[in-house]
Every structure is written in C-alpha cells, then in structure tokens.
Coordinates of C-alpha atoms and ligand atoms in Angstrom, one line a residue:
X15 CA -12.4 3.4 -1.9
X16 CA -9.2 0.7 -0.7
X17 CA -6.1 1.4 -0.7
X18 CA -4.9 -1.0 -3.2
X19 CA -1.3 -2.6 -3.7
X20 CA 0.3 -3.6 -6.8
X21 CA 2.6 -7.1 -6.2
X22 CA 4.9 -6.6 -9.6
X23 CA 8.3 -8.6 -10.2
X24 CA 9.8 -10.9 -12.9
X25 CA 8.2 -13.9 -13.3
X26 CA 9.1 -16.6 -10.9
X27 CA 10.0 -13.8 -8.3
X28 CA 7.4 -15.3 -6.0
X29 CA 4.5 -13.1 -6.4
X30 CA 1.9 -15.0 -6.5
X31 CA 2.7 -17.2 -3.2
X32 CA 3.2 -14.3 -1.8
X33 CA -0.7 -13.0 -2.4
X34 CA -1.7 -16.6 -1.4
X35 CA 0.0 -16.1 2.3
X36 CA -1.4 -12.4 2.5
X37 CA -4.5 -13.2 1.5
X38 CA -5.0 -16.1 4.2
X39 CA -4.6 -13.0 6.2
X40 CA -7.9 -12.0 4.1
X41 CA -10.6 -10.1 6.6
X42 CA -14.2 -12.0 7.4
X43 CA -16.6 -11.4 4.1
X44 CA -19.6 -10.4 6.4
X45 CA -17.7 -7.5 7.2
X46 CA -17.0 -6.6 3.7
X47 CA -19.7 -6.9 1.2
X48 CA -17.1 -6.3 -1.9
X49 CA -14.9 -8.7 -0.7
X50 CA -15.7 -11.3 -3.4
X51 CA -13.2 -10.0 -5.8
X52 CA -11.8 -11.4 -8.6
X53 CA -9.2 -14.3 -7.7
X54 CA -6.0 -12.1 -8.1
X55 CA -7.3 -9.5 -6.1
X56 CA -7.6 -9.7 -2.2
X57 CA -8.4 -7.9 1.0
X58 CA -6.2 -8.0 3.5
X59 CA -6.5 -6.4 7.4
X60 CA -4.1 -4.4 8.8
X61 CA -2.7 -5.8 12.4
X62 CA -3.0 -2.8 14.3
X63 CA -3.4 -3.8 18.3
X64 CA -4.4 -0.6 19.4
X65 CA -7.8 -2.4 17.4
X66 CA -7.6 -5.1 19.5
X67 CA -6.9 -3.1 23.1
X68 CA -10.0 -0.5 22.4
X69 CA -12.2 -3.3 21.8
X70 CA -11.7 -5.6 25.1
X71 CA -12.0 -1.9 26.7
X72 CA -15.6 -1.4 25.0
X73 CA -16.5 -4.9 25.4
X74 CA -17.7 -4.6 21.2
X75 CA -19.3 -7.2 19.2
X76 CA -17.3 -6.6 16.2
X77 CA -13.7 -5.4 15.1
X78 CA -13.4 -3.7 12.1
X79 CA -9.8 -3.8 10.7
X80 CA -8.1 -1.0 8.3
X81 CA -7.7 -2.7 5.2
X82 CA -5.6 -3.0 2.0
X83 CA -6.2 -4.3 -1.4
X84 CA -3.9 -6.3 -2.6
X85 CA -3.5 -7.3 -6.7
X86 CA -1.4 -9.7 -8.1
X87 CA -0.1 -8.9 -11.5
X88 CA 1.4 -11.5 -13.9
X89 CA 5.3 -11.0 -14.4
X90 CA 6.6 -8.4 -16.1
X91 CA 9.4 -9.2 -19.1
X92 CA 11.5 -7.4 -20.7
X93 CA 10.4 -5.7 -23.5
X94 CA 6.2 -5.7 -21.3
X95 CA 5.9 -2.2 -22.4
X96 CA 6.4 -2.8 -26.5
X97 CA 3.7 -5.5 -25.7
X98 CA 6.4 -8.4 -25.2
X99 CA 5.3 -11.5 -22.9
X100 CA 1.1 -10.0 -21.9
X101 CA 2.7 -6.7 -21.7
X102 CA 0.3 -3.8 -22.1
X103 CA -2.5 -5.3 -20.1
X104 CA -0.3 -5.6 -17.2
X105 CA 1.0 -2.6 -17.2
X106 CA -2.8 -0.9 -17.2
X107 CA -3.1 -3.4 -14.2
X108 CA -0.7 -1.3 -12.4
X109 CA -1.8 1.6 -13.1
X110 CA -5.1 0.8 -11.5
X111 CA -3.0 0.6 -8.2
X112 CA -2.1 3.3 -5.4
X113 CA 1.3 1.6 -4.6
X114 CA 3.6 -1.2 -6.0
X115 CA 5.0 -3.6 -3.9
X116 CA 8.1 -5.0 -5.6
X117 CA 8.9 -8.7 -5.1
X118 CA 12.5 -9.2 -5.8
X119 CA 14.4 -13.3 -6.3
X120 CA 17.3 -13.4 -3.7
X121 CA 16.2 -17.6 -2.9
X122 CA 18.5 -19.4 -4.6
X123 CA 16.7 -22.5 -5.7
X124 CA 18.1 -24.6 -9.2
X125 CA 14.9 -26.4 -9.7
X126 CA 13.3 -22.6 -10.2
X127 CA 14.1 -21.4 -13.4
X128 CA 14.8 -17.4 -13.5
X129 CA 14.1 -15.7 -17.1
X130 CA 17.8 -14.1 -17.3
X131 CA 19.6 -17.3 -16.2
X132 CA 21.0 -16.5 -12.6
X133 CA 19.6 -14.3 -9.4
X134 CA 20.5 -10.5 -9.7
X135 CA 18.4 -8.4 -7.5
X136 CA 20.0 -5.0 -9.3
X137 CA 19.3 -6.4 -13.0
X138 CA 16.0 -7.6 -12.2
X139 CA 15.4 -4.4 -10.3
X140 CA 16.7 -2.5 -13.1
X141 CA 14.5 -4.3 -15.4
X142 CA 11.4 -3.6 -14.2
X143 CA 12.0 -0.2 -13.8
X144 CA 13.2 0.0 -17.2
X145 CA 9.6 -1.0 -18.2
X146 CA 7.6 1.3 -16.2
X147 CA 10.0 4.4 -17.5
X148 CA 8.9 3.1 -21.1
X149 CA 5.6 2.9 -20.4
X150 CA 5.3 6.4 -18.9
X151 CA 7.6 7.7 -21.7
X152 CA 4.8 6.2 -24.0
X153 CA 1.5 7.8 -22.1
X154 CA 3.7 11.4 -22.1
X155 CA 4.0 11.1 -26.0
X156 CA 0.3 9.8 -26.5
X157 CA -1.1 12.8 -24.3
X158 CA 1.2 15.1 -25.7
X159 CA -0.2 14.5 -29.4
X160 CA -3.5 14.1 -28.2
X161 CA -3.6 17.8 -26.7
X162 CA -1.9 19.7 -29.5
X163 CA -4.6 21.0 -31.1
X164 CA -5.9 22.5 -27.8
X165 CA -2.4 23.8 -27.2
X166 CA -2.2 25.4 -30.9
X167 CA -5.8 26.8 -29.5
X168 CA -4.4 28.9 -26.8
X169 CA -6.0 26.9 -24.5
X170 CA -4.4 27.7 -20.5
X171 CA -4.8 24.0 -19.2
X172 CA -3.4 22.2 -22.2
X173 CA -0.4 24.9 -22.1
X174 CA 0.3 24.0 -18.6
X175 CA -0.1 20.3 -19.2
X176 CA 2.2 20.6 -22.0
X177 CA 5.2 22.0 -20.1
X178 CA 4.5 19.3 -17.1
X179 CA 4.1 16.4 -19.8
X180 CA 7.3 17.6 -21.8
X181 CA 9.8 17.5 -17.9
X182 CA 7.4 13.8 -17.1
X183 CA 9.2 12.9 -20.3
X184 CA 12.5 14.2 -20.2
X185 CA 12.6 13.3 -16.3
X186 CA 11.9 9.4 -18.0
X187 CA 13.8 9.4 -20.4
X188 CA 17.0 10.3 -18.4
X189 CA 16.0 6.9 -16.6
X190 CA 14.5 8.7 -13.4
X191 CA 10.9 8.0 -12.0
X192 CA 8.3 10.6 -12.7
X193 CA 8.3 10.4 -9.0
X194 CA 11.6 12.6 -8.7
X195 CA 10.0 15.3 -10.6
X196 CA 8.0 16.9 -7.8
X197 CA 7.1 17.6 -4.4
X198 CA 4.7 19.9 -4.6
X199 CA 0.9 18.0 -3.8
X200 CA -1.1 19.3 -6.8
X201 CA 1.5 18.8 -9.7
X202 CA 1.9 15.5 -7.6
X203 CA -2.0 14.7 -7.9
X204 CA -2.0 15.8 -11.4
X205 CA 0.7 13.3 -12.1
X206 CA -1.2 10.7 -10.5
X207 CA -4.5 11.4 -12.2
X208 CA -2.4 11.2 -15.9
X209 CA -1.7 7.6 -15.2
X210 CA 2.2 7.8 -14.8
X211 CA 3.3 4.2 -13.1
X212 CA 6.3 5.6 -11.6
X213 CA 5.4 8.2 -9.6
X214 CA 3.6 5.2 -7.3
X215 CA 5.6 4.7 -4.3
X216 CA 7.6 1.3 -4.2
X217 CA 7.9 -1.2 -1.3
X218 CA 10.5 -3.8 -1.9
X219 CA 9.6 -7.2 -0.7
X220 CA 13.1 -9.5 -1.2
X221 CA 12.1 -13.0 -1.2
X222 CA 14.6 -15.2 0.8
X223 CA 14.0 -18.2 1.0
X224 CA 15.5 -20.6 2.8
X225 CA 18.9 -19.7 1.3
X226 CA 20.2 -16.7 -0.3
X227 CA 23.3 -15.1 -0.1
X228 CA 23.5 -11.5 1.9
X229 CA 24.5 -9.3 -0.9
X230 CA 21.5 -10.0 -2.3
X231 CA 19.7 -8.0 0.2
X232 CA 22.4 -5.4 0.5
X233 CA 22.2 -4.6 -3.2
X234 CA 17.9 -4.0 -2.9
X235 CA 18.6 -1.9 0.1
X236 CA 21.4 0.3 -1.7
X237 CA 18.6 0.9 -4.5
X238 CA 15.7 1.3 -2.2
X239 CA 17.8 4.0 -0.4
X240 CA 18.1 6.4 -2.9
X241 CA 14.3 7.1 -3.2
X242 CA 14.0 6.1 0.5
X243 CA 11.5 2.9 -0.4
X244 CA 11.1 0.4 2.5
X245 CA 12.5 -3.0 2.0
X246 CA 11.0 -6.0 4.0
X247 CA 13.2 -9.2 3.9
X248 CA 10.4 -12.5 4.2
X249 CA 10.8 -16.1 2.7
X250 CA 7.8 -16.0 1.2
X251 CA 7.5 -19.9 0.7
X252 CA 7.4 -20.2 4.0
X253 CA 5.0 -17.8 5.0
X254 CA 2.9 -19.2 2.7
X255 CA 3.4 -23.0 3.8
X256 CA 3.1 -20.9 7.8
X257 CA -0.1 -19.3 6.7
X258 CA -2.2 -22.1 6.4
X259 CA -1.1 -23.7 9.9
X260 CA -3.4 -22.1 13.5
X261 CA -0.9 -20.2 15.4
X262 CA 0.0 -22.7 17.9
X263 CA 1.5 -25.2 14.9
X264 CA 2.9 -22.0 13.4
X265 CA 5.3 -20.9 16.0
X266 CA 5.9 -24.4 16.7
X267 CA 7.4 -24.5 12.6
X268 CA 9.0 -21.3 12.7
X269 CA 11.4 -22.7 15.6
X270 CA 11.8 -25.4 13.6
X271 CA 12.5 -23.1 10.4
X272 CA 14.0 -20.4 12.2
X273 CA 11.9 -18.0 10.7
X274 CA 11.2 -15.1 12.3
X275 CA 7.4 -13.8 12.7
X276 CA 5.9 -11.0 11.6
X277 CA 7.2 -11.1 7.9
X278 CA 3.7 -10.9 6.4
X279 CA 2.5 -8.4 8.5
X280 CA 5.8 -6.4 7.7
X281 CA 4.8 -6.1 4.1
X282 CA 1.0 -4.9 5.2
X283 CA 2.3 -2.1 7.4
X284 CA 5.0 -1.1 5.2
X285 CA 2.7 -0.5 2.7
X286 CA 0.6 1.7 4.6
X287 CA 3.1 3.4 5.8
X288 CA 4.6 4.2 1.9
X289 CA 1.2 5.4 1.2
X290 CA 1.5 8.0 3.8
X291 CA -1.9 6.8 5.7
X292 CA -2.8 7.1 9.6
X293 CA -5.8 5.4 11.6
X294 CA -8.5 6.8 13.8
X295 CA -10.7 5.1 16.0
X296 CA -14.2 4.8 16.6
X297 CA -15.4 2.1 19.3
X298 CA -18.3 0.9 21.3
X299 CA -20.2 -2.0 22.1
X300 CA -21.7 -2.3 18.9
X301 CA -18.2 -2.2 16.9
X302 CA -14.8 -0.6 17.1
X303 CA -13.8 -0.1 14.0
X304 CA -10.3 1.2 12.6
X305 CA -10.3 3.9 9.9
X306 CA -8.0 5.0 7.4
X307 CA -7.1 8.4 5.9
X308 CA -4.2 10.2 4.5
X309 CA -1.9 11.8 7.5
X310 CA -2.3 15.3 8.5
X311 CA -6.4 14.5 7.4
X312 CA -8.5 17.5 9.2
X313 CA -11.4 15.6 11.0
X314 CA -13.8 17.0 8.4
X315 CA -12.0 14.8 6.1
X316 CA -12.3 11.9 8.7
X317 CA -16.1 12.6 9.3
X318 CA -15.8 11.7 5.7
X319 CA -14.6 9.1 6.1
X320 CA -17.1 7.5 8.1
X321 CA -20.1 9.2 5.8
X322 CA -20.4 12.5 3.5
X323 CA -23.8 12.9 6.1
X324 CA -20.8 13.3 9.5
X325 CA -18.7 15.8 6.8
X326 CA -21.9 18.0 5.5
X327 CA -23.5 17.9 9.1
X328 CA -20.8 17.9 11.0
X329 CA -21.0 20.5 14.3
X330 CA -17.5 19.2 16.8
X331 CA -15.9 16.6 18.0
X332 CA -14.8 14.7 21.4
X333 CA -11.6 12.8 20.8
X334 CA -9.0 11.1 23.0
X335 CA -5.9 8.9 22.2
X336 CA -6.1 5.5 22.4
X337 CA -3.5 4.9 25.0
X338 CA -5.7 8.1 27.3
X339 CA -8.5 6.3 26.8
X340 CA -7.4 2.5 27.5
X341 CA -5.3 4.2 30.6
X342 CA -8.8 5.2 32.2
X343 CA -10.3 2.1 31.2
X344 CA -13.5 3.4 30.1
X345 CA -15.4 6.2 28.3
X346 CA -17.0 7.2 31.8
X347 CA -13.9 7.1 33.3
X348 CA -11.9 9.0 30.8
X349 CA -14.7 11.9 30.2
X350 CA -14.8 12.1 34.0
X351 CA -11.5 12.9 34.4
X352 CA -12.0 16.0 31.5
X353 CA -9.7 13.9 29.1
X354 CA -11.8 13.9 26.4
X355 CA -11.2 17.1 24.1
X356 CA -13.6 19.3 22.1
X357 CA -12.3 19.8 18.9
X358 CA -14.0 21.8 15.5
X359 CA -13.8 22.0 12.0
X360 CA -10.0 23.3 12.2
X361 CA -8.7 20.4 13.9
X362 CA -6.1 17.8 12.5
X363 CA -6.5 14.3 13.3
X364 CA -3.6 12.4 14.7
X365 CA -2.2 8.8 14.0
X366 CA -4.2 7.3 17.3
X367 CA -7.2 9.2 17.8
X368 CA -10.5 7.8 19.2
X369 CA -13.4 10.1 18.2
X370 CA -17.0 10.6 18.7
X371 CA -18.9 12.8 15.6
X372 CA -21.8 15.1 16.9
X373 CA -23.5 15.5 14.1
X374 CA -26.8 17.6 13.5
Ligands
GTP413 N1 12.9 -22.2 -3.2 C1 11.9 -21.3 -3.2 N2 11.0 -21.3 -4.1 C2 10.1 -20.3 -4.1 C3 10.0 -19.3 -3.1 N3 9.0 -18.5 -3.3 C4 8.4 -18.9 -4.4 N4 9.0 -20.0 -4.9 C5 8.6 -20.9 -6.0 O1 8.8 -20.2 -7.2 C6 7.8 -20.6 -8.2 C7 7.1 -19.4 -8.7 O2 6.4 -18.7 -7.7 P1 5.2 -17.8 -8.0 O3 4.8 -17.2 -6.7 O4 4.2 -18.5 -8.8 O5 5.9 -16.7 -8.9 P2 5.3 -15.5 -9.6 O6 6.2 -14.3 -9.3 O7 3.9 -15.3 -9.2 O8 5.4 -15.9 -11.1 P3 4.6 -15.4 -12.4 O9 3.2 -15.3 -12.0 O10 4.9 -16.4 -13.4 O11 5.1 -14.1 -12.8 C8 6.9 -21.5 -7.4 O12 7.2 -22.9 -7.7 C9 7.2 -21.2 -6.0 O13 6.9 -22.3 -5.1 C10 11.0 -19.3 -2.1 O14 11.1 -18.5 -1.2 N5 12.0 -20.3 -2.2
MG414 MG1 2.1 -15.3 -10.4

C-alpha cells in the first residue's frame, strides 16, 4: 500500500502546478508496475542519500526509492461540504488520503483571480477547515442514525461507537479537528477507519511566489503551530518552471531567481515525516532498495514489509546502520569487524537500519 498525500486548497492556490513539479520528480515506471495512475494522481520518490551512499557501496544495479502518492484534488469552496462548487466528490477524494498537504495563496499576482477577492492566508485557512469540520460533523450524524437500532439492541460495539461518535461531533462542532480528540492509537485508528477528514495530519505548503508580503507566512505558521503542522515556504511556479530544466540549467536559473533549492523536496520529506514513517535498508548488487514503515515498527513488521513469506518465516536478523556500514565500506568488511548485530522477533527497527532477513 503508498502512502498517499492529499494536495487541498482554494482554487487558484496553486495546487495543481504544484503536483506538475512533484510529479516531474515522479520515480522510473519499470520500477513501479502501478505507476500508470490516473492523471491527478502521481508517484513521487523520496530523496533520501543514505539511498544513494549504500548503493555506490554495493555497487547495485538498481535503486529503489521510498515513495509517496501524491493526489491532486480540485479546489475546495465554501459551502464544498453542502455540495457547493463539486463539493461532495471531493471531499470523498480526501478521504481516500493518509495526509493532506495544504497549499495556501501568499503570491500576490493581479492577473490571478482569488475567489474571496484579496490574499488572506488565515481566511482561506479558516475556510477550508471550516469545510472539513462540516463534513465530519455530517459522517458523525449519518453513522450515528445508522447505528441506532443496534444501540437500542444492546449491542457493546455500537454503544462504544456511540459515545466516541457523539465527542467526534461535539469536538467538530466547537470548531476543533477530530484530531484534538485523542491520543491514544486505537480510538486514533478507529477514527481513521470511520472516515473523519480532520484527524489527517496537515502539512502547509505556502505558495510564494515571486512576491508576497512576510505576514503572510507569519500568519500560516501561527496556525500551523497550534497543532504543531509543518509549514514549507516554496514558489511553486517556479519550481515547476525549475522542474522541467536538467540540473545544470536549474541551478544556473535559481541564481538568477534567487530561489533557493530544495523546496520540492521539502514538501516530500515533510510529508513523511507528518505521517510519522522511518526507512530501512536492504542493499546488494542486485538492488538497494529503501523501505518505508511506521516508526517504532518491530522488524516483524518490516519483514512484512518486504513479504508476509519474511513475517510468517521469519527466524533473526543481521542489521547495521547505514553510516556503520558505509564507514567499513563493505559487507565483508563490516561483518568482519563483528558490527553486524543479531537481532529476533523482539527487536525494534530504527530510522537507518540496513538488514538482512534469514528466513526459513
Ligand atoms: N504569480 C504566480 N502565479 C501562480 C503561482 N502558482 C500558481 N500560479 C498560477 O495560478 C493559476 C492557478 O494555478 P493552479 O495550480 O492551476 O491552481 P489550483 O490550486 O490547482 O486551482 P484549482 O484546480 O482551480 O483549484 C495558474 O495560472 C498558475 O500559473 C505563483 O507562485 N505565482
Ligand atoms: Mg487544480
């Protein structure tokens, strides 16, 4: 299964240039079998150079990158979730998604109209998530009525969903994200697996520009703090005009613009990062490949990963850090000098690892 990223805004914001530049990022389709996806959906690579380092080390004939699906969604207007502008069908587009990634207009630009007449990061902000409250508000009033009768039944599950359905709504309706409701991992997963949109973590992409005034940006981060969202700052016109130049001409342009690098690739990490996820290693001369799983993952999960078969059949593991291991420049080299580990079922994977499965 991808990870996959929701690119939501206002119309205009700059959404849809902004899937264009990540998905010029998009990983080779040999690698990826389901990479022909539908034209608003995209697979983009993680930049990770640890992927880079292990794979000179192992000489391999193919790097597989972590990746991240990314979708972009129409924009979202006020009044989306009573069905205004497309409305419903975009909301059940997010709700497809593991995380949103919220492109917010700070570019001033005349010739670009804005649907409420002037550029106000906090109103537009606030008008999203004014959408996304009403359309959870909505799902916790469906499934309320829908489980009633099983409630009126006696029956334990519906009870319980009951009392967590009725706080989703009151939690909503007092304007607050379902997010804010809970920390605790299995209310959290039930929330998730009822379909509530705001209990996705948020990644706030302000768009730039080439001019835009600083309070702009100061206003996203002051929202972004309180439910301690990342905010990446990128022109996204430009990184879309950058994207289709080779890297030579690139960094040539962004003198030029004064752009600084790295803005795409900000978004990609951030979002893996908001989604809580780490990456393991395996390498060799076939392929090194990067793999991603949620942090604090035991390495059953990570055999997993790789194929239920390395879970079911799984008997220990030899792992090393990527930095050990590109230190003694080789697998001999490294197992030689005893710094390869044996680890079993009860160990947790760290952010870094390079592991070999010995499976039976
Ligand atoms: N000046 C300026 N214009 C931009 C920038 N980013 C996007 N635009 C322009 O804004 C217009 C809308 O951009 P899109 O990416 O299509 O916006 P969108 O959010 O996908 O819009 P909808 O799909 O209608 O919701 C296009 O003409 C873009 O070229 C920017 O950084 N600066
Ligand atoms: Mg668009």
């Amino acid at each position: 299964m991808n990870i996959s990223i929701g690119i939501v805004g206002l119309p205009n914001a700059g959404k849809s240039t902004l899937f264009n530049a990540l998905t010029k990022k998009t990983v080779p389709a040999e690698n990826f079998p389901f990479c022909t996806i539908d034209p608003s959906v995209g697979l983009v690579s993680v930049p990770d150079d640890r992927l880079e380092q292990l794979a000179a080390l192992s000489g391999s004939l193919k790097k597989i990158p972590a990746v991240v699906e990314f979708v972009d969604i129409a924009g979202l207007v006020r009044g989306a979730a009573q069905g205004e502008g497309l409305g419903n069908a975009f909301l059940s587009h997010i709700r497809g998604t593991d995380a949103i990634a919220h492109v917010v207009r700070c570019f001033i630009d005349d010739s670009i109209i804005h649907v409420d007449g002037a550029v106000n990061p906090a109103r537009d902000i606030e008008v999203i998530h004014t959408e996304l409250l009403l359309a959870d508000a909505q799902l916790a009033q469906r499934r309320l009525e829908k489980i009633e009768k099983e409630v009126k039944r006696g029956n334990a599950d519906a009870v319980a969903e009951k009392e967590l359905l009725r706080s989703a709504l009151e939690t909503v309706s007092s304007g607050q994200s379902v997010s804010s409701l809970s920390s605790d991992n299995s209310t959290k997963r039930m929330l998730y697996s009822l379909g509530f949109l705001t209990i996705k973590p948020v990644v706030y992409v302000c768009n730039i520009g080439t001019e835009y005034e600083k309070q702009s940006v100061v206003e996203v981060r002051k929202i972004a703090e309180k439910t301690e969202s990342d905010v990446v700052e990128i022109s996204v016109r430009s990184e879309e005009e950058l994207s289709q130049l080779d890297d030579q001409e690139a960094r040539e342009m962004r003198r030029e613009l004064t752009v600084e690098g790295g803005g795409i690739d900000h978004v990609i990490r951030s979002a893996y990062r908001t989604l809580d996820l780490m990456s393991f290693f395996t390498t060799g001369e076939k392929e090194t490949r990067a793999w991603t799983v949620p942090r604090h993952s035991s390495i059953l999960r990570a055999a997993r990963a790789i194929h239920t078969d390395f879970e079911k059949n799984f008997i220990r593991a030899e792992v090393i850090t990527w930095d050990a291991l590109v230190k003694a420049g080789s697998y001999t080299a490294a197992r030689s000098a005893g710094l390869l580990r044996l680890e079993g079922r009860g160990y947790v994977v760290q952010d870094g690892d390079v592991i070999i499965f010995r499976v039976g």
